[in-house]
Short mmCIF file of C-alpha atoms in Angstrom, two decimals:
data_model
loop_
_atom_site.label_atom_id
_atom_site.label_comp_id
_atom_site.label_asym_id
_atom_site.label_seq_id
_atom_site.Cartn_x
_atom_site.Cartn_y
_atom_site.Cartn_z
CA MET A 167 0.07 -52.56 -79.13
CA GLY A 168 1.23 -49.30 -77.61
CA MET A 169 2.71 -48.88 -74.14
CA PRO A 170 0.46 -47.08 -71.47
CA LYS A 171 1.44 -43.46 -70.67
CA SER A 172 3.32 -42.96 -67.45
CA ASN A 173 1.65 -40.96 -64.57
CA ASP A 174 4.99 -40.02 -62.99
CA GLY A 175 4.93 -36.47 -64.36
CA GLN A 176 1.38 -35.85 -63.18
CA GLY A 177 2.24 -37.21 -59.71
CA ARG A 178 5.32 -35.06 -59.42
CA GLY A 179 3.26 -31.95 -60.30
CA THR A 180 0.65 -32.73 -57.71
CA GLY A 181 3.34 -33.23 -55.07
CA ARG A 182 4.94 -29.91 -55.85
CA ARG A 183 1.59 -28.14 -55.55
CA LEU A 184 0.92 -29.77 -52.17
CA LEU A 185 4.38 -28.81 -50.98
CA LEU A 186 3.91 -25.22 -52.09
CA ARG A 187 0.52 -25.07 -50.38
CA GLY A 188 2.05 -26.38 -47.16
CA VAL A 189 4.84 -23.87 -47.30
CA LEU A 190 2.34 -21.06 -47.97
CA LEU A 191 0.18 -22.08 -45.02
CA THR A 192 3.24 -22.21 -42.79
CA VAL A 193 4.29 -18.72 -43.85
CA ILE A 194 0.78 -17.42 -43.26
CA ALA A 195 0.76 -19.01 -39.78
CA ILE A 196 4.14 -17.47 -39.00
CA VAL A 197 2.91 -14.05 -40.17
CA VAL A 198 -0.26 -14.34 -38.08
CA LEU A 199 1.72 -15.43 -35.01
CA GLY A 200 4.16 -12.61 -35.56
CA PHE A 201 1.27 -10.17 -35.85
CA VAL A 202 -0.20 -11.36 -32.55
CA ALA A 203 3.18 -11.41 -30.84
CA SER A 204 4.03 -7.92 -32.08
CA GLY A 205 1.60 -6.24 -29.70
CA CYS A 206 -1.99 -6.72 -30.92
CA SER A 207 -4.14 -6.54 -27.76
CA LYS A 208 -7.48 -5.42 -26.42
CA VAL A 209 -8.48 -3.09 -23.56
CA SER A 210 -11.71 -2.25 -21.76
CA THR A 211 -12.54 0.51 -19.24
CA ALA A 212 -14.04 0.52 -15.76
CA PRO A 213 -16.84 2.94 -14.76
CA ASP A 214 -14.27 5.32 -13.15
CA GLU A 215 -11.72 5.18 -15.98
CA VAL A 216 -11.14 6.78 -19.38
CA ARG A 217 -8.38 5.82 -21.82
CA LEU A 218 -6.55 7.54 -24.64
CA HIS A 219 -5.73 5.34 -27.65
CA TYR A 220 -2.64 6.16 -29.74
CA ALA A 221 -1.82 4.33 -32.96
CA GLY A 222 1.63 3.75 -34.38
CA GLY A 223 4.83 2.29 -33.10
CA ALA A 224 8.35 1.41 -34.10
CA PHE A 225 7.88 1.79 -37.87
CA GLU A 226 5.36 4.65 -38.11
CA ALA A 227 4.61 7.95 -36.42
CA ILE A 228 2.57 7.81 -33.23
CA LYS A 229 -0.70 9.70 -33.54
CA PHE A 230 -3.80 10.15 -31.44
CA GLU A 231 -6.59 7.76 -32.39
CA LYS A 232 -9.56 8.21 -29.99
CA CYS A 233 -10.83 8.37 -26.41
CA ILE A 234 -12.23 5.22 -24.89
CA ASN A 235 -15.09 6.23 -22.59
CA PRO A 236 -15.85 4.75 -19.15
CA SER A 237 -17.55 1.32 -19.05
CA SER A 238 -16.55 0.51 -22.64
CA GLY A 239 -16.22 -3.09 -23.80
CA ALA A 240 -13.20 -4.61 -25.48
CA THR A 241 -11.34 -2.26 -27.84
CA TYR A 242 -8.67 -3.83 -30.02
CA LEU A 243 -5.31 -2.13 -30.30
CA GLY A 244 -3.17 -2.72 -33.34
CA PRO A 245 0.51 -3.78 -33.29
CA GLY A 246 2.56 -1.05 -31.63
CA ASP A 247 -0.56 0.84 -30.45
CA SER A 248 -0.72 2.13 -26.86
CA SER A 249 -3.36 3.32 -24.44
CA TYR A 250 -3.18 5.50 -21.31
CA SER A 251 -5.61 5.33 -18.40
CA TYR A 252 -6.84 8.34 -16.38
CA PRO A 253 -9.38 8.62 -13.55
CA PHE A 254 -12.95 9.56 -14.37
CA GLY A 255 -14.95 11.20 -11.60
CA GLN A 256 -14.21 12.87 -8.27
CA ARG A 257 -10.66 12.83 -6.93
CA THR A 258 -8.94 14.46 -3.93
CA PHE A 259 -5.58 16.04 -3.20
CA ASP A 260 -5.14 15.31 0.50
CA PHE A 261 -2.59 17.37 2.42
CA SER A 262 -3.51 16.20 5.93
CA GLY A 263 -0.29 14.24 6.49
CA SER A 264 -2.09 10.92 7.06
CA ASP A 265 -0.53 7.67 5.83
CA ASP A 266 -2.46 7.65 2.54
CA ALA A 267 -2.33 11.43 1.93
CA GLU A 268 -0.61 12.89 -1.10
CA SER A 269 1.17 15.47 1.05
CA GLY A 270 1.84 16.64 4.58
CA PRO A 271 0.31 19.84 6.01
CA ILE A 272 1.30 23.09 4.33
CA SER A 273 3.39 25.67 6.22
CA ILE A 274 2.29 29.32 6.27
CA VAL A 275 3.66 32.49 7.91
CA SER A 276 1.35 34.95 9.62
CA LYS A 277 1.48 38.75 9.56
CA ASP A 278 3.48 38.71 12.80
CA ASN A 279 5.98 36.16 11.43
CA VAL A 280 4.73 33.03 13.20
CA GLN A 281 4.88 29.77 11.26
CA LEU A 282 1.68 27.69 11.32
CA LYS A 283 0.67 24.35 9.75
CA VAL A 284 -2.49 23.92 7.72
CA ALA A 285 -4.06 20.55 6.86
CA GLY A 286 -6.91 19.99 4.45
CA SER A 287 -7.92 18.74 1.02
CA ALA A 288 -8.77 19.89 -2.49
CA THR A 289 -11.57 17.96 -4.21
CA PHE A 290 -11.82 18.04 -8.00
CA THR A 291 -12.61 16.16 -11.21
CA LEU A 292 -10.04 15.76 -13.97
CA ASN A 293 -11.42 17.32 -17.15
CA THR A 294 -11.98 14.23 -19.31
CA SER A 295 -13.63 15.88 -22.28
CA CYS A 296 -11.70 14.15 -25.04
CA GLU A 297 -9.72 16.98 -26.60
CA THR A 298 -8.92 18.59 -23.23
CA LEU A 299 -7.77 15.26 -21.75
CA ARG A 300 -5.57 14.67 -24.81
CA ARG A 301 -3.88 18.07 -24.26
CA PHE A 302 -3.45 17.31 -20.56
CA HIS A 303 -1.87 13.97 -21.36
CA GLU A 304 0.54 15.34 -23.97
CA ARG A 305 1.58 18.43 -21.97
CA ILE A 306 1.49 17.14 -18.37
CA GLY A 307 0.63 13.46 -18.14
CA LEU A 308 3.55 12.20 -20.20
CA LYS A 309 5.99 14.48 -18.40
CA TYR A 310 5.04 13.22 -14.93
CA VAL A 311 4.00 9.69 -16.01
CA ALA A 312 0.69 10.63 -14.35
CA TYR A 313 -1.42 8.03 -16.16
CA PHE A 314 -2.47 4.99 -14.14
CA ASP A 315 -0.85 1.63 -14.54
CA GLY A 316 -3.51 -0.32 -12.66
CA SER A 317 -2.73 1.30 -9.30
CA GLU A 318 -4.45 4.30 -7.74
CA SER A 319 -1.23 5.08 -5.90
CA SER A 320 0.67 5.90 -9.06
CA SER A 321 3.78 7.82 -8.02
CA GLY A 322 3.57 9.91 -11.17
CA TRP A 323 0.00 10.96 -10.39
CA ARG A 324 1.10 11.99 -6.89
CA ARG A 325 4.07 13.98 -8.21
CA MET A 326 1.78 15.75 -10.65
CA LEU A 327 -0.71 16.67 -7.88
CA ASN A 328 2.06 17.93 -5.62
CA PHE A 329 3.19 20.34 -8.35
CA TYR A 330 -0.19 21.49 -9.69
CA PHE A 331 -1.99 21.63 -6.34
CA LYS A 332 0.47 21.92 -3.44
CA GLN A 333 2.54 24.76 -4.88
CA PRO A 334 -0.46 26.94 -5.82
CA LEU A 335 -2.06 26.23 -2.42
CA ASP A 336 1.17 27.16 -0.67
CA ARG A 337 1.33 30.48 -2.54
CA ALA A 338 -2.34 31.23 -1.88
CA MET A 339 -2.18 30.47 1.86
CA ASP A 340 1.02 32.46 2.37
CA ALA A 341 -0.43 35.46 0.54
CA ALA A 342 -3.66 35.35 2.51
CA SER A 343 -1.89 34.76 5.85
CA GLN A 344 0.12 37.97 5.53
CA GLU A 345 -3.12 39.83 6.27
CA PHE A 346 -3.71 38.22 9.73
CA GLU A 347 -1.90 37.81 13.03
CA TRP A 348 -1.46 34.25 14.26
CA LYS A 349 -3.76 34.58 17.29
CA LYS A 350 -6.63 35.66 15.03
CA LEU A 351 -6.05 32.77 12.62
CA PHE A 352 -5.96 30.33 15.54
CA ASN A 353 -8.59 31.78 17.86
CA ASP A 354 -10.90 34.15 15.98
CA PRO A 355 -13.69 32.40 13.95
CA ASN A 356 -14.45 35.57 11.95
CA ALA A 357 -10.79 36.08 11.00
CA LYS A 358 -10.45 32.41 10.04
CA GLN A 359 -13.54 32.66 7.80
CA GLN A 360 -12.15 35.74 6.03
CA TRP A 361 -8.81 33.99 5.62
CA GLU A 362 -10.46 30.86 4.14
CA GLN A 363 -12.41 32.93 1.61
CA ARG A 364 -9.24 34.75 0.56
CA VAL A 365 -7.32 31.45 0.24
CA GLY A 366 -10.11 29.99 -1.89
CA VAL A 367 -10.05 32.86 -4.37
CA LEU A 368 -6.26 32.87 -4.69
CA ALA A 369 -5.86 29.07 -4.81
CA ARG A 370 -8.30 28.60 -7.69
CA GLN A 371 -6.59 31.40 -9.59
CA PHE A 372 -3.09 29.98 -8.99
CA ILE A 373 -4.12 26.39 -9.85
CA LYS A 374 -5.44 27.49 -13.23
CA GLU A 375 -2.39 29.65 -13.90
CA THR A 376 -0.02 26.80 -13.06
CA ALA A 377 -1.86 24.22 -15.20
CA GLY A 378 -2.37 26.62 -18.10
CA ALA A 379 -5.93 25.46 -18.78
CA ASP A 380 -9.08 24.16 -17.08
CA TYR A 381 -7.75 20.67 -16.49
CA PHE A 382 -9.06 20.50 -12.89
CA CYS A 383 -12.79 21.14 -12.49
CA GLN A 384 -15.42 21.18 -9.73
CA PRO A 385 -16.11 17.73 -8.21
CA ASN A 386 -19.35 17.02 -10.10
CA TYR A 387 -18.20 18.16 -13.52
CA GLY A 388 -19.53 15.80 -16.18
CA GLY A 389 -17.41 16.78 -19.20
CA SER A 390 -19.58 19.55 -20.67
CA GLY A 391 -20.46 23.12 -19.75
CA GLU A 392 -18.56 25.24 -17.27
CA CYS A 393 -15.57 23.53 -15.66
CA GLY A 394 -16.14 25.21 -12.29
CA ASP A 395 -13.78 25.52 -9.35
CA VAL A 396 -11.87 23.08 -7.21
CA VAL A 397 -13.45 22.73 -3.72
CA LEU A 398 -11.14 23.43 -0.77
CA THR A 399 -11.59 22.11 2.76
CA ILE A 400 -9.15 23.78 5.17
CA GLN A 401 -8.67 23.07 8.85
CA LYS A 402 -7.73 25.68 11.47
CA PRO A 403 -4.10 26.78 11.19
CA GLU A 404 -2.02 25.27 14.01
CA PRO A 405 0.85 27.23 15.60
CA PRO A 406 3.79 25.50 17.36
CA GLN A 407 2.86 23.71 20.60
CA SER A 408 4.98 26.15 22.62
CA LEU A 409 2.76 29.05 21.51
CA ILE A 410 -0.40 27.07 22.25
CA ASP A 411 0.89 26.41 25.78
CA ALA A 412 1.82 30.07 26.20
CA LEU A 413 -1.60 31.16 25.02
CA ALA A 414 -3.25 28.79 27.50
CA ALA A 415 -1.08 30.22 30.31
CA GLU A 416 -2.00 33.75 29.23
CA GLN A 417 -5.72 32.91 29.36
CA ALA A 418 -5.25 31.31 32.81
CA ALA A 419 -3.50 34.45 34.05
CA LYS A 420 -6.31 36.61 32.70
CA GLN A 421 -8.83 34.51 34.63
CA GLN A 422 -6.74 34.79 37.79
CA ASN A 423 -6.48 38.57 37.37
CA LEU A 424 -10.23 38.78 36.86
CA ALA A 425 -10.84 36.79 40.04
CA GLN A 426 -8.41 38.98 41.99
CA ALA A 427 -10.07 42.11 40.65
CA GLN A 428 -13.41 40.83 41.95
CA ILE A 429 -11.85 40.16 45.38
CA ASN A 430 -10.32 43.63 45.42
CA THR A 431 -13.67 45.20 44.56
CA LYS A 432 -15.33 43.33 47.43
CA VAL A 433 -12.62 44.46 49.91
CA LYS A 434 -12.91 48.06 48.72
CA THR A 435 -16.65 47.98 49.21
CA GLU A 436 -16.26 46.63 52.74
CA LEU A 437 -13.67 49.31 53.63
CA GLU A 438 -15.95 52.07 52.35
CA SER A 439 -18.76 50.63 54.48
CA ILE A 440 -16.54 50.67 57.63
CA ARG A 441 -15.52 54.28 56.95
CA ASP A 442 -19.17 55.28 56.74
CA LEU A 443 -19.87 53.53 60.08
CA VAL A 444 -16.97 55.35 61.77
CA LYS A 445 -18.32 58.66 60.56
CA VAL A 446 -21.74 57.95 62.08
CA LEU A 447 -20.94 55.89 65.21
CA GLY A 448 -17.33 56.79 65.93
CA PRO A 449 -14.47 54.28 66.12
CA GLN A 450 -15.73 52.41 69.19
CA GLY A 451 -19.29 52.41 67.98
CA ALA A 452 -18.20 51.03 64.60
CA ILE A 453 -16.24 48.25 66.35
CA LEU A 454 -19.24 47.41 68.52
CA TRP A 455 -21.55 47.40 65.49
CA LYS A 456 -19.20 45.11 63.59
CA ALA A 457 -18.98 42.73 66.57
CA VAL A 458 -22.78 42.58 66.78
CA GLN A 459 -23.03 41.95 63.02
CA ASP A 460 -20.51 39.11 63.25
CA GLY A 461 -22.43 37.53 66.21
CA ARG A 462 -19.63 38.05 68.68
CA ILE A 463 -21.84 40.15 71.04
CA ASP A 464 -25.42 39.41 72.09
CA VAL A 465 -27.75 42.39 72.47
CA VAL A 466 -29.83 42.08 75.66
CA PRO A 467 -32.97 44.21 76.06
CA VAL A 468 -33.04 46.16 79.38
CA PRO A 469 -36.28 45.88 81.43
CA ALA A 470 -38.05 49.02 82.64
CA ASP A 471 -36.88 48.46 86.21
CA GLY A 472 -33.25 48.38 85.07
CA SER A 473 -32.52 44.88 86.36
CA VAL A 474 -30.32 42.80 84.05
CA ASN A 475 -29.25 39.17 84.47
CA ILE A 476 -26.13 38.30 82.51
CA THR A 477 -25.43 34.65 81.76
CA PRO A 478 -21.94 33.99 80.39
CA ARG A 479 -21.88 32.32 76.98
CA ALA A 480 -20.79 28.69 77.24
CA ARG A 481 -17.43 28.03 75.71
#
């Protein structure tokens, strides 16, 4: 009778296969975890936000992938990928000097070399048509770190606006102001209107020249068609307080002179009237006439018989 065959070899083979499977599953888990930990993520956009998606990372060249439009759901970014957020819709460069403004008022110099301050704002829409926004990001946004990091008060965005808006506005206002004296800019509505129109033309020209392309469009631009012009709102130029006070004093003096001139005219008229009376009535007659006119003498009619009763005026 033969001996039964041993199952030891078969058992050892099965154990090795199970061990290998376990090791393989562990390696796969480690790879998956490493993949997730290496930067795989997802992003979505708000209604007033657009994103640029760039693929690549430490081990491959970074290249533009696509634009992620406003109000888009979750978009998955691969390991090493990155995205950059920019505002979609109307934005403002505020140079009023208020606490939340991007800049203080802009200084200008008038034709007669008086320095004035101008506050206001420039309202615009960032051109978010995909290819244009990509060029803006690669030429300007990266340089100033102007993309948003979850905060509207991005310091890079503010620095970018100060360069591409404040400097052109400064140039435009100075150039236009050289055509007007400070009193006209401050006090003359017609001169101020002409100055504003001139500033508007020059500012839009200088903003485009500085940016190098139509990156900043009219406030309602929707991404297609003509970009349009930035809208400027400019307040009245303000001279130093000392000049305002001097101007007020000058106006007060003019009113006083006008009042004195009216008094002088009245006196002159009265003197001419007295001279005419003297010519007709003589000096004493003129004095008597004036006394009667002023009520200092009562005129008493004389009866036919010549009798007159005089009653002294009570004092």
